[in-house]
Coordinates of C-alpha atoms in Angstrom, one line a residue:
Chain A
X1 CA 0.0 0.0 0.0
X2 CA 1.5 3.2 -0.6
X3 CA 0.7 7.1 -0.1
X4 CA -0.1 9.2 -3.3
X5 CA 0.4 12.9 -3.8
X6 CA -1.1 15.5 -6.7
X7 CA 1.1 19.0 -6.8
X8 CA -1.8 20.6 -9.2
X9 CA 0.2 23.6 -10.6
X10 CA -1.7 25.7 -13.0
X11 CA 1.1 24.6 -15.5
X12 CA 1.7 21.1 -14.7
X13 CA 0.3 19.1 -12.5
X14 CA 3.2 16.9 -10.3
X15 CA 1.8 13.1 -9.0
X16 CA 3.5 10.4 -6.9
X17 CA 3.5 7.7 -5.0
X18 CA 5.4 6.7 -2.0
X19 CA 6.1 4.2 0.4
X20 CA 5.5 4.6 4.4
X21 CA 8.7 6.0 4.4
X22 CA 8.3 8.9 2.1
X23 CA 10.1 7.9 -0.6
X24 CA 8.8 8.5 -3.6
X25 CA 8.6 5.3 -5.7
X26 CA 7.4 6.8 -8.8
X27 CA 6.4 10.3 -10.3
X28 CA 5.1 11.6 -13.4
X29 CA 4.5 15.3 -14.6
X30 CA 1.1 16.0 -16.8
X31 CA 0.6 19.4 -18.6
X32 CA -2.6 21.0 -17.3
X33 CA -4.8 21.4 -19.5
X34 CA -9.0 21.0 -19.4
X35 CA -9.7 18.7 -15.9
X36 CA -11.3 15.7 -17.7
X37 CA -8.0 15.5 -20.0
X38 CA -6.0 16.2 -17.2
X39 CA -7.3 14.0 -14.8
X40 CA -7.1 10.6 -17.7
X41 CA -3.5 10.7 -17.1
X42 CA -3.8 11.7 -12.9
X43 CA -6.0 8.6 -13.3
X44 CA -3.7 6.4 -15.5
X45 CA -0.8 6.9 -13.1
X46 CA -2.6 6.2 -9.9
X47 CA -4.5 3.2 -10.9
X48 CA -1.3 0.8 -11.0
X49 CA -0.9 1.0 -7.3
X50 CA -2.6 0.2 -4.4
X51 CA -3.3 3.3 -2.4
X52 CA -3.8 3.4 1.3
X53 CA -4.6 7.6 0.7
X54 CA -4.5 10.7 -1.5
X55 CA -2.8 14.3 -0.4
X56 CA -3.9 17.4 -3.0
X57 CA -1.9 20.5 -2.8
X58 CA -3.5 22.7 -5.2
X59 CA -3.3 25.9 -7.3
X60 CA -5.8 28.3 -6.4
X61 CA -8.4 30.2 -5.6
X62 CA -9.8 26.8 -4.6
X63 CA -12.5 26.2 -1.2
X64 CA -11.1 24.6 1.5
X65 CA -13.9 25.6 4.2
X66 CA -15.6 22.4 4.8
X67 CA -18.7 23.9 6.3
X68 CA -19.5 25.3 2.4
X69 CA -21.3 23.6 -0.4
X70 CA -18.6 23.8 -2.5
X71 CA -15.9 22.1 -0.4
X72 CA -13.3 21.1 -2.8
X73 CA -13.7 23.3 -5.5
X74 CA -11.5 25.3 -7.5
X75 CA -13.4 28.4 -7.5
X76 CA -12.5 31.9 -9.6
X77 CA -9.7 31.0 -11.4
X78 CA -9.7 32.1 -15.3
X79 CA -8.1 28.8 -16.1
X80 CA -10.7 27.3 -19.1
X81 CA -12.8 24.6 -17.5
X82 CA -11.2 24.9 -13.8
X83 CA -13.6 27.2 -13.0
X84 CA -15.9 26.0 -10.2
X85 CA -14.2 22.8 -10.7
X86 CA -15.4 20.0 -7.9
X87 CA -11.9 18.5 -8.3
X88 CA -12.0 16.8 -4.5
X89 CA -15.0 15.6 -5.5
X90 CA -13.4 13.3 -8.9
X91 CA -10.8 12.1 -7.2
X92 CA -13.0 11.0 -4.4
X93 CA -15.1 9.2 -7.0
X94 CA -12.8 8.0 -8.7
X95 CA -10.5 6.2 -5.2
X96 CA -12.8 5.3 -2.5
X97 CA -9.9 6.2 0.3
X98 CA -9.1 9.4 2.3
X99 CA -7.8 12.8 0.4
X100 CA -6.7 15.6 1.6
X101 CA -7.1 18.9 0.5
X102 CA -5.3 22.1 0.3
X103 CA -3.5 24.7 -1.5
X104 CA 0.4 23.8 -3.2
X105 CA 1.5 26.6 -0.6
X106 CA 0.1 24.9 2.5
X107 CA 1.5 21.5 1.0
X108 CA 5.0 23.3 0.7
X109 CA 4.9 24.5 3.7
X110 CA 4.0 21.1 5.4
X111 CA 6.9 19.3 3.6
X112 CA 8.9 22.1 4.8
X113 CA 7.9 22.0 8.3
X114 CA 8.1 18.1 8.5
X115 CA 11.5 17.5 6.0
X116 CA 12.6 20.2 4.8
X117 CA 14.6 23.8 6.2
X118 CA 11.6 23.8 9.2
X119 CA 12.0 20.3 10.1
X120 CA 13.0 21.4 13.8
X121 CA 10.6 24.7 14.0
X122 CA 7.4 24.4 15.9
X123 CA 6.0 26.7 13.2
X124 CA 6.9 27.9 9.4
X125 CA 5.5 30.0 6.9
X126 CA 6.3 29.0 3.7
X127 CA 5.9 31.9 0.2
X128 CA 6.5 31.5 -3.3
X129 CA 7.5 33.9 -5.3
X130 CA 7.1 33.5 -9.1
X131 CA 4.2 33.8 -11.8
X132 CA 2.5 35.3 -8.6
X133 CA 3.1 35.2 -5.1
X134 CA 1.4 32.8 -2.8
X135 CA 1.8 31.8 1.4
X136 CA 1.4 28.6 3.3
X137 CA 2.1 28.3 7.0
X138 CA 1.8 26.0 9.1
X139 CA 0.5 26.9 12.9
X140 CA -0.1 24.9 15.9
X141 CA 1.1 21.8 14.2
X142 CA -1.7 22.0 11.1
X143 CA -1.8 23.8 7.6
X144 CA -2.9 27.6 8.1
X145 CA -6.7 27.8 7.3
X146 CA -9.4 29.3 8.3
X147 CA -12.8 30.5 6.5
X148 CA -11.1 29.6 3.2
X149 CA -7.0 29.8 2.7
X150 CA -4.5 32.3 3.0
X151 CA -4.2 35.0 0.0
X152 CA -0.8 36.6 1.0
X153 CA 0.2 37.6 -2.0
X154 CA -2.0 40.1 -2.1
X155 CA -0.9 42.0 0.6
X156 CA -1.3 45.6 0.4
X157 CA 2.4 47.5 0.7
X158 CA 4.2 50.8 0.4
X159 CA 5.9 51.9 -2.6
X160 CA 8.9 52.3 -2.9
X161 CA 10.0 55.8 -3.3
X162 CA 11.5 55.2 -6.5
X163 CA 9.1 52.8 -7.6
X164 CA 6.5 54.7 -10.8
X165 CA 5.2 51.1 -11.9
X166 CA 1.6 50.9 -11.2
X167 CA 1.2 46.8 -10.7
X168 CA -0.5 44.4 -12.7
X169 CA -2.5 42.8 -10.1
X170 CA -6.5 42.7 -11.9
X171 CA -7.9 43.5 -8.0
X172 CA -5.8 45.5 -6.1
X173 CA -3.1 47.0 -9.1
X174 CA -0.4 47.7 -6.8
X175 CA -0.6 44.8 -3.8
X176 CA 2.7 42.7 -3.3
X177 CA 1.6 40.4 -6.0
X178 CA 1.2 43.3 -8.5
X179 CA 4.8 44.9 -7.7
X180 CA 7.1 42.0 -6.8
X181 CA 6.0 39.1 -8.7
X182 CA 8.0 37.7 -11.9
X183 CA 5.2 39.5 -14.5
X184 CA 6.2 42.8 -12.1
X185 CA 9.9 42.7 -13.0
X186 CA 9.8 42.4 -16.4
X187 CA 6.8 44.8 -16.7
X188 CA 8.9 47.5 -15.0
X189 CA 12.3 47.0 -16.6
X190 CA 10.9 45.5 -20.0
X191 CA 13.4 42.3 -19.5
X192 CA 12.5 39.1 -17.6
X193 CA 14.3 38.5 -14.2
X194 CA 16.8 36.2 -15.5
X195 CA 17.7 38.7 -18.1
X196 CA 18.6 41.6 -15.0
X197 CA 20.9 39.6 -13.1
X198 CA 23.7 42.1 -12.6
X199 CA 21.4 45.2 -11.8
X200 CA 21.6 45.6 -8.3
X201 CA 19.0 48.4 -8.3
X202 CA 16.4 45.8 -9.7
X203 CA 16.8 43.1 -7.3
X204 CA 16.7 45.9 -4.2
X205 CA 13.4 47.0 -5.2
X206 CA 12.1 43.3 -5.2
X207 CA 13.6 42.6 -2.0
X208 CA 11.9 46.3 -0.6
X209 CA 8.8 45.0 -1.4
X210 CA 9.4 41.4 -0.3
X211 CA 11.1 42.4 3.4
X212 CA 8.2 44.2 4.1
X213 CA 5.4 41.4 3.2
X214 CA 8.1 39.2 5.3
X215 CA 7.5 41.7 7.8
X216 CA 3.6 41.6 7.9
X217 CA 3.1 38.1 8.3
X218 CA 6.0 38.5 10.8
X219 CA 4.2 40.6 13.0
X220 CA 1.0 38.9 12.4
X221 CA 2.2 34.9 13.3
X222 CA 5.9 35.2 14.3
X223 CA 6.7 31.8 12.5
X224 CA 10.0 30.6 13.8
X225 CA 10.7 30.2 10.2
X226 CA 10.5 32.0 6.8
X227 CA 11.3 29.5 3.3
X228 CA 10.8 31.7 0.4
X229 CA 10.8 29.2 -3.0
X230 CA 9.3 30.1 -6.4
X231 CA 11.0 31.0 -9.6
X232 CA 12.2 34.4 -8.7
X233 CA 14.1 33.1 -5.6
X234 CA 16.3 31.2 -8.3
X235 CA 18.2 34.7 -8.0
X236 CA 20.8 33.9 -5.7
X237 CA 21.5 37.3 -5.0
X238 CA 18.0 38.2 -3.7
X239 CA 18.1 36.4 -0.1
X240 CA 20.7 38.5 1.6
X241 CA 19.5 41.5 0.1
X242 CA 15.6 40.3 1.3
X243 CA 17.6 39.9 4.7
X244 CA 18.9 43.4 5.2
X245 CA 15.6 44.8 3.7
X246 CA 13.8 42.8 6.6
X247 CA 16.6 44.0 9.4
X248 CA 16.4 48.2 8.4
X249 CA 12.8 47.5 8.5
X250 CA 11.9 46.2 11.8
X251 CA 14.8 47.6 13.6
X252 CA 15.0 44.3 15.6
X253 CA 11.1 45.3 17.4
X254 CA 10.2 41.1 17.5
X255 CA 13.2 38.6 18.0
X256 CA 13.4 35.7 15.6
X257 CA 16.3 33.3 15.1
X258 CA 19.1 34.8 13.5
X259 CA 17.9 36.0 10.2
X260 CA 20.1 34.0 8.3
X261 CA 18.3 30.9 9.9
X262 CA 15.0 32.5 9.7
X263 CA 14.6 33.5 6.5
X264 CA 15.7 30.7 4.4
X265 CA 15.7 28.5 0.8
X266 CA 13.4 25.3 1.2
X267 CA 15.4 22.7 2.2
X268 CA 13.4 20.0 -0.2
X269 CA 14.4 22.5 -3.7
X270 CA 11.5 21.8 -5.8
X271 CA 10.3 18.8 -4.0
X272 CA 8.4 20.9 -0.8
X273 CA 5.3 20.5 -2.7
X274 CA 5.2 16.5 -3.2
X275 CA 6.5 16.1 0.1
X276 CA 4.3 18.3 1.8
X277 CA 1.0 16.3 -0.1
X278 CA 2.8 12.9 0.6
X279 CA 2.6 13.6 4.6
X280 CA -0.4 15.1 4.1
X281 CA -2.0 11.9 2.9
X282 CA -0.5 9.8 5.0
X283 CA -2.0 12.2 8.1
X284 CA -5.4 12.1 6.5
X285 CA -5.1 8.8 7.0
X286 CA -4.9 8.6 10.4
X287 CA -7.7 11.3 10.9
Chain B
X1 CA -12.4 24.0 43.3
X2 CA -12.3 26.8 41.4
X3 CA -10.6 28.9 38.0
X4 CA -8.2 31.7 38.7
X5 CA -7.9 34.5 36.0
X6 CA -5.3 37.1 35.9
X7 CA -6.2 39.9 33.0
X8 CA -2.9 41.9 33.5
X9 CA -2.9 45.6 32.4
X10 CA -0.6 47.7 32.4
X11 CA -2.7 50.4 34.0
X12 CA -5.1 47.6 36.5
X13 CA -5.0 44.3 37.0
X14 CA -8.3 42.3 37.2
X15 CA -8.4 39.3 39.0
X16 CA -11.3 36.5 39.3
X17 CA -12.4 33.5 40.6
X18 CA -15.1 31.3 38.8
X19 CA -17.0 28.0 39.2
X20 CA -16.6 25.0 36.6
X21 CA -19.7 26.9 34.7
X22 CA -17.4 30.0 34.5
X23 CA -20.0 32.5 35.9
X24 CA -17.2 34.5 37.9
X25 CA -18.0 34.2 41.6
X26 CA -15.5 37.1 43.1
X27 CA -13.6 39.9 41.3
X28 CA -10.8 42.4 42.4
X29 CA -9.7 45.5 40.3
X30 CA -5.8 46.0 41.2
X31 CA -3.9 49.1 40.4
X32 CA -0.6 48.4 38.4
X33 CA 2.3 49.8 40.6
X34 CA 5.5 47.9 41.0
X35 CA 5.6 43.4 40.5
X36 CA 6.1 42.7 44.3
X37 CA 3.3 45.3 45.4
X38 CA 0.9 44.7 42.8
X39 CA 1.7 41.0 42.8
X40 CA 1.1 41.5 47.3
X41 CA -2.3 42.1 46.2
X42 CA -3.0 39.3 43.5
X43 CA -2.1 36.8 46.2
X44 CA -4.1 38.2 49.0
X45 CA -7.4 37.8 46.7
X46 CA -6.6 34.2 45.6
X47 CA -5.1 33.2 48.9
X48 CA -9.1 33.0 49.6
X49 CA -9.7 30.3 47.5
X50 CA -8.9 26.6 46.6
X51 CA -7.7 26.9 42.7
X52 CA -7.4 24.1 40.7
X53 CA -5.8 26.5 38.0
X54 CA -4.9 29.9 36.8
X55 CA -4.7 31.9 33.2
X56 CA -2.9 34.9 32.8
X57 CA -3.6 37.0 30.1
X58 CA -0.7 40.0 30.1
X59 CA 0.1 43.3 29.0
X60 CA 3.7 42.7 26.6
X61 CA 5.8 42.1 25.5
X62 CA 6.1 38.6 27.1
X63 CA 8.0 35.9 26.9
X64 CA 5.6 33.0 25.8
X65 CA 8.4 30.6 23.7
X66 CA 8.5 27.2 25.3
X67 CA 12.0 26.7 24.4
X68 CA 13.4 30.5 25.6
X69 CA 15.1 30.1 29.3
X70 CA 12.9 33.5 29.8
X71 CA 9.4 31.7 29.3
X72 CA 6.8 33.8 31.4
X73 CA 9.1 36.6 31.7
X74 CA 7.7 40.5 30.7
X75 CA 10.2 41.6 28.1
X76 CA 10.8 45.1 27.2
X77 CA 8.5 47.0 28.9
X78 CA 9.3 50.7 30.0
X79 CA 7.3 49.9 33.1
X80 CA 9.0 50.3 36.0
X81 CA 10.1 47.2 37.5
X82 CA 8.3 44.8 35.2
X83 CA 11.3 44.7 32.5
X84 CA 12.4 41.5 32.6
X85 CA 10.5 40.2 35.3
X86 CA 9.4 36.8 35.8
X87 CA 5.3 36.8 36.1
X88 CA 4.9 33.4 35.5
X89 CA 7.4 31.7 38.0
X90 CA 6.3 34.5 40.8
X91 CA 2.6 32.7 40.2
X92 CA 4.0 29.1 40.0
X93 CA 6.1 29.4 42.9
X94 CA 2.9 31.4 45.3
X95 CA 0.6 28.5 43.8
X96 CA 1.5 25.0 42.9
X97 CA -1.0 24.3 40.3
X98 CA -1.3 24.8 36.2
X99 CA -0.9 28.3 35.2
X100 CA -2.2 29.1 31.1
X101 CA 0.3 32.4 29.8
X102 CA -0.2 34.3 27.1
X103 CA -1.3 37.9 26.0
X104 CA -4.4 39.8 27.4
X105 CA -5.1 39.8 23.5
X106 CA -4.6 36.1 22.9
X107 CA -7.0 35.7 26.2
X108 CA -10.2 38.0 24.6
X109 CA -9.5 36.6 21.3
X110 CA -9.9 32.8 23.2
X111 CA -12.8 34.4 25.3
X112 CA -14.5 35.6 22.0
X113 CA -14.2 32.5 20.5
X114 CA -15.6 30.2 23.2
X115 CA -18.1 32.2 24.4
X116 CA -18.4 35.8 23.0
X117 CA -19.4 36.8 19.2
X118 CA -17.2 34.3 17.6
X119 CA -18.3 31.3 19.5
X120 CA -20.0 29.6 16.0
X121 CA -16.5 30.0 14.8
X122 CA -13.8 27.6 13.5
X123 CA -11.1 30.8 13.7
X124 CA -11.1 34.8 14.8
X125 CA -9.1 37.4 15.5
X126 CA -9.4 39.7 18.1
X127 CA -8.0 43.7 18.0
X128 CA -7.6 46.3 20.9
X129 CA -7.6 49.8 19.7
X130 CA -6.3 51.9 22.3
X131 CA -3.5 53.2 24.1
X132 CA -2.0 50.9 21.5
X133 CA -2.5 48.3 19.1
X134 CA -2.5 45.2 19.9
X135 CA -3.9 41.5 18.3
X136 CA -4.5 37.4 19.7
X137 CA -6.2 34.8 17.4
X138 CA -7.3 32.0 17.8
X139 CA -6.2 29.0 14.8
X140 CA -6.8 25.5 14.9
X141 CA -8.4 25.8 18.4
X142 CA -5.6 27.5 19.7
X143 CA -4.1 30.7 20.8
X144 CA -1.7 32.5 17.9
X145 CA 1.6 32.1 19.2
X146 CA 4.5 31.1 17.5
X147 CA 8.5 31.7 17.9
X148 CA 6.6 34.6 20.2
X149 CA 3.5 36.3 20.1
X150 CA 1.5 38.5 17.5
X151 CA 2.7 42.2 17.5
X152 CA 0.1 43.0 15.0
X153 CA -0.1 47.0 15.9
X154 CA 2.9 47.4 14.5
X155 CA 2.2 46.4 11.2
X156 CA 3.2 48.3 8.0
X157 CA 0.3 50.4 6.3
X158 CA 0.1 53.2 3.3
X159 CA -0.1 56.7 4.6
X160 CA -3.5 58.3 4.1
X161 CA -2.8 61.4 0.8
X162 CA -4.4 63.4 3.1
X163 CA -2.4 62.8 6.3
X164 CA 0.7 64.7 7.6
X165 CA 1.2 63.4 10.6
X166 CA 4.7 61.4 11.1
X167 CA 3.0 58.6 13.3
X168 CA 4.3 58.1 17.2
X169 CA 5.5 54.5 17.3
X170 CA 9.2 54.5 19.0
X171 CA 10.2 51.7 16.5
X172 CA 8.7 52.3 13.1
X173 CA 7.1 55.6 13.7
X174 CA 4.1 55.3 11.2
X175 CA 3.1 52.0 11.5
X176 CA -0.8 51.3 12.4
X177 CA 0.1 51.5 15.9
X178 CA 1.6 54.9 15.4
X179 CA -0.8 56.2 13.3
X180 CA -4.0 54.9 14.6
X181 CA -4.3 54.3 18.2
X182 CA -5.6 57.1 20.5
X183 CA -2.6 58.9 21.0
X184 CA -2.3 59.4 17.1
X185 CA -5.4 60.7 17.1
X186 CA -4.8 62.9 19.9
X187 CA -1.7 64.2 18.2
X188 CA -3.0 64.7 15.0
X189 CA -6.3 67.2 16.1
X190 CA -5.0 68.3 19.5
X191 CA -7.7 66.8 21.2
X192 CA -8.4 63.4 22.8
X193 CA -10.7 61.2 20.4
X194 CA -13.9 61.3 22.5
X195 CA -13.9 65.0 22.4
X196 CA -13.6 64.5 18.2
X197 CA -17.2 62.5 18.0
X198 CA -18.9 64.7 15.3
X199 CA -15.6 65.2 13.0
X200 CA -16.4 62.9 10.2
X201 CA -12.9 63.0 8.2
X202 CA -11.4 62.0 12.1
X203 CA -13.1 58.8 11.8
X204 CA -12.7 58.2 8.3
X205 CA -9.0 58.1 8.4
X206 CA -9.1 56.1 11.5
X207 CA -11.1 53.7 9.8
X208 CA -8.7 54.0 6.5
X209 CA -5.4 52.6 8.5
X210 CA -7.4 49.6 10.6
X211 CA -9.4 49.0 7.4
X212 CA -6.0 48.5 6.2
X213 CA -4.9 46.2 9.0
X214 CA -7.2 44.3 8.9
X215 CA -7.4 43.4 5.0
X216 CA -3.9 42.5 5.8
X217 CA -4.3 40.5 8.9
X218 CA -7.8 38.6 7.0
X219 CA -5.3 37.9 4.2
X220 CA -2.5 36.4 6.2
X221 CA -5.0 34.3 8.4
X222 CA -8.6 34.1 7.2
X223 CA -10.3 34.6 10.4
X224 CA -13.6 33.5 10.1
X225 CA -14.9 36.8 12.7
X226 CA -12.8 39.8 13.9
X227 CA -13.6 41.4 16.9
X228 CA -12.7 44.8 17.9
X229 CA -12.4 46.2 21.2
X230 CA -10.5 49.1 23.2
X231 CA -11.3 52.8 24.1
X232 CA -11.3 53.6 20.6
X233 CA -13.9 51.6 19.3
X234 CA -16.1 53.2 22.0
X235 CA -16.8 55.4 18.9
X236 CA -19.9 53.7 17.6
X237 CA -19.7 55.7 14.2
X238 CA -16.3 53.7 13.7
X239 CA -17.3 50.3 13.1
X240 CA -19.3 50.9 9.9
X241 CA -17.1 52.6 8.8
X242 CA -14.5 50.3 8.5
X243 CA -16.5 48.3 7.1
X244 CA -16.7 50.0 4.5
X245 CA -13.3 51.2 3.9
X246 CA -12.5 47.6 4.1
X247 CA -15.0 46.9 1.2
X248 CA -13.6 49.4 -1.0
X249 CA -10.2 48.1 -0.4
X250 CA -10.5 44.4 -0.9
X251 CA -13.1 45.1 -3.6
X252 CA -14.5 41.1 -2.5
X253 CA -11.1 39.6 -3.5
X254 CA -11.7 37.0 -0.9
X255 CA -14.8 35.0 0.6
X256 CA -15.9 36.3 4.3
X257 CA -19.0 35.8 5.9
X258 CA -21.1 39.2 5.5
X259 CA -18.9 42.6 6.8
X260 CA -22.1 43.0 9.5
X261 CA -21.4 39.3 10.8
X262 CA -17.6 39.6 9.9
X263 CA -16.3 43.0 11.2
X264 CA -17.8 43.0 14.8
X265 CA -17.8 44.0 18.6
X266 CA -16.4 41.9 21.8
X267 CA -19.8 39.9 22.8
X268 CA -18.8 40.1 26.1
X269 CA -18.1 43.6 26.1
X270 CA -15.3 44.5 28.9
X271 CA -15.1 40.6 30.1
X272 CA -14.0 39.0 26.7
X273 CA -10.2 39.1 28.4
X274 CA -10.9 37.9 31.8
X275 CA -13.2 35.2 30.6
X276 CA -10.6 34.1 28.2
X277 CA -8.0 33.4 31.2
X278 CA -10.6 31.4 32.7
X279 CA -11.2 29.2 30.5
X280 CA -7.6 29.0 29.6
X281 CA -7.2 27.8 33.3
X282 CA -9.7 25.4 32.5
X283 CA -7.8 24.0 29.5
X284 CA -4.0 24.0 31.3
X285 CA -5.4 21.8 33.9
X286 CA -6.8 19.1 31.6
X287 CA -3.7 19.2 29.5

């Protein structure tokens, strides 16, 4: 019997399987695409093993309030035929077995917490920097939700004094999301991250922005650790500059570990997700 | 056998005494002076009864990480004689019995949740506008708390266009705290906020910055009921209006139960602290 585990990124969707131990036996990546064509191949990878439970870590929005009608759902996203989605629901159908449910974040930050850069923190917030910017945390021992999940990317910010880019976030224009995710950078400077790696100026007005979301959900759950993944953290030079952002800031009001223990890479690389869903399943079934 | 509660201000402590049903059988009101003299006091009221328990509920900073050799210490207080003091061990070592320690916000937020306005919820936050700002939460059934506690009044926030003032936090100067808590307002007009009732534009940019906070706080956590007490929020005119601020900032991003049944008073009124260190007596002795 073994533990399986769906990473559902708006891209590509990540499944495995795993043994009690954790480790993963086999994997597959699947483009996302519509959910029926999608699902086939979820579907075709799952049914050759015999699974004891199921752990979702989802893109989002999706409804994880289990007092709601539409438990389980994706809900607003504009991805075509995700919309309103009951994907909880097709799995369940199609594997009569426990599954849990929650967002890729919350999975990251579990794996993180459990395995990873967290493993010996009583609590960890987990944020992904990238396409967009999404948090996970993980409090009192369990995934961070409440009347539905956390939406900390769109945390609303100062600008930067320098800063004349109005943000591309479709709500809020200028919330973190809208000035410090990937679209952000290359909006702003007309080249994609990857393409400014040498202009300091760039990569100190990302980490102004990030510092002080750091410093919100700081001040709002003092997690005894911060892992920052996500394609934009690829930037090596971002983390120490993030660092002395977060240290000007807060002038040392709250203590935390050291900041170069505290806010952190994941210790898993790319694999926080999976591993987060994997423990996840395995916890669901024990429930 | 009976519940001891300590709600520890830093202008009065209130003590109590309750039954197993919690209806609070004897109260004292104690002016906060110096630890030993105030402390003389605490013990001469419970020195009347036979506790099974005690919660305490403090002003902060405190000390409330497990794994600090400070635990149950007051930190950084200006308070004469409280810096660094160790409220928890003076209780322990007067009583031998479980003692519950964490913030007088933490407490209300618990006494909200168990038996005030949020009581039908999974989650909630609690804020005191005051003298300060200051929040507690309650997640996954328990108290916020992490590598320390919340310091939520000192979060970040976007200036008002129409605001001059420079904001009175020591720290961070114009963080919420420093821009919104009485003293701001005092500041700002020259005159104390109850003597400001009719000024429209006084309450509107009061309800701008913890309209603010609190989109950033619902974000981060997804409280499923916020709660806000302290002198300010004496103002009746307030609430509504942060409601709507809060509408026109969030512009529905995410899912909350209706503003009216979201953004709401303490349902105990002036007890929601006390009763919360009552009933966190109630849990330290069963764990």
């Amino acid at each position: 019997m073994y533990y399986g585990a769906i990473e559902a990124g708006g891209t590509k969707f990540v499944c495995a399987v795993s043994n009690d131990q954790f480790d993963i036996i086999d994997r597959v990546s699947i483009a996302t695409t519509v959910p029926d064509e999608t699902l086939d191949q979820v579907f075709t990878f799952f049914d050759e093993y015999s699974l004891k439970s199921i752990g979702i870590g989802s893109f989002g929005p999706i409804d994880v309030n289990k007092n709601s009608s539409t438990y389980g759902h994706v809900t607003t996203t504009p991805k075509p035929g995700w919309r309103n989605f009951d994907f909880l629901g097709a799995i369940k159908k199609r594997y009569h077995i426990p599954v849990a449910w929650t967002t890729d974040v919350n999975a990251a930050a579990y794996g993180e917490y459990k395995r990873g850069n967290a493993k010996n923190s009583e609590s960890c917030l987990y944020l992904t920097v990238g396409t967009g910017i999404g948090g996970g945390a993980v409090v009192n021992g369990r995934v961070l939700e409440g009347y539905g999940h956390p939406e900390m990317g769109h945390l609303f910010v100062r600008l930067h004094p320098d800063d004349t880019y109005q943000g591309f976030c479709p709500y809020h224009e200028n919330c973190l999301e809208g000035l410090a995710a990937g679209p952000a950078i290359e909006a702003r400077y007309g080249k994609k991250g990857d393409q400014l790696e040498k202009e300091d100026h760039v990569w100190k007005m990302e980490a102004h922005y990030l510092a002080q979301g750091i410093a919100n959900y700081t001040l709002t759950l003092r997690p005894e650790k911060v892992v920052l993944g996500g394609g934009v953290m690829k930037q090596k030079q971002l983390l120490p500059l993030i660092r002395s952002e977060y240290r000007n800031l807060m002038k040392e009001y709250v203590s935390t570990p050291d900041l170069e223990d505290y806010i952190v890479a994941p210790g898993l690389k790319d694999n926080a997700g999976i591993t987060g869903c994997l423990l996840l399943a395995a916890e669901e079934c024990e429930a």
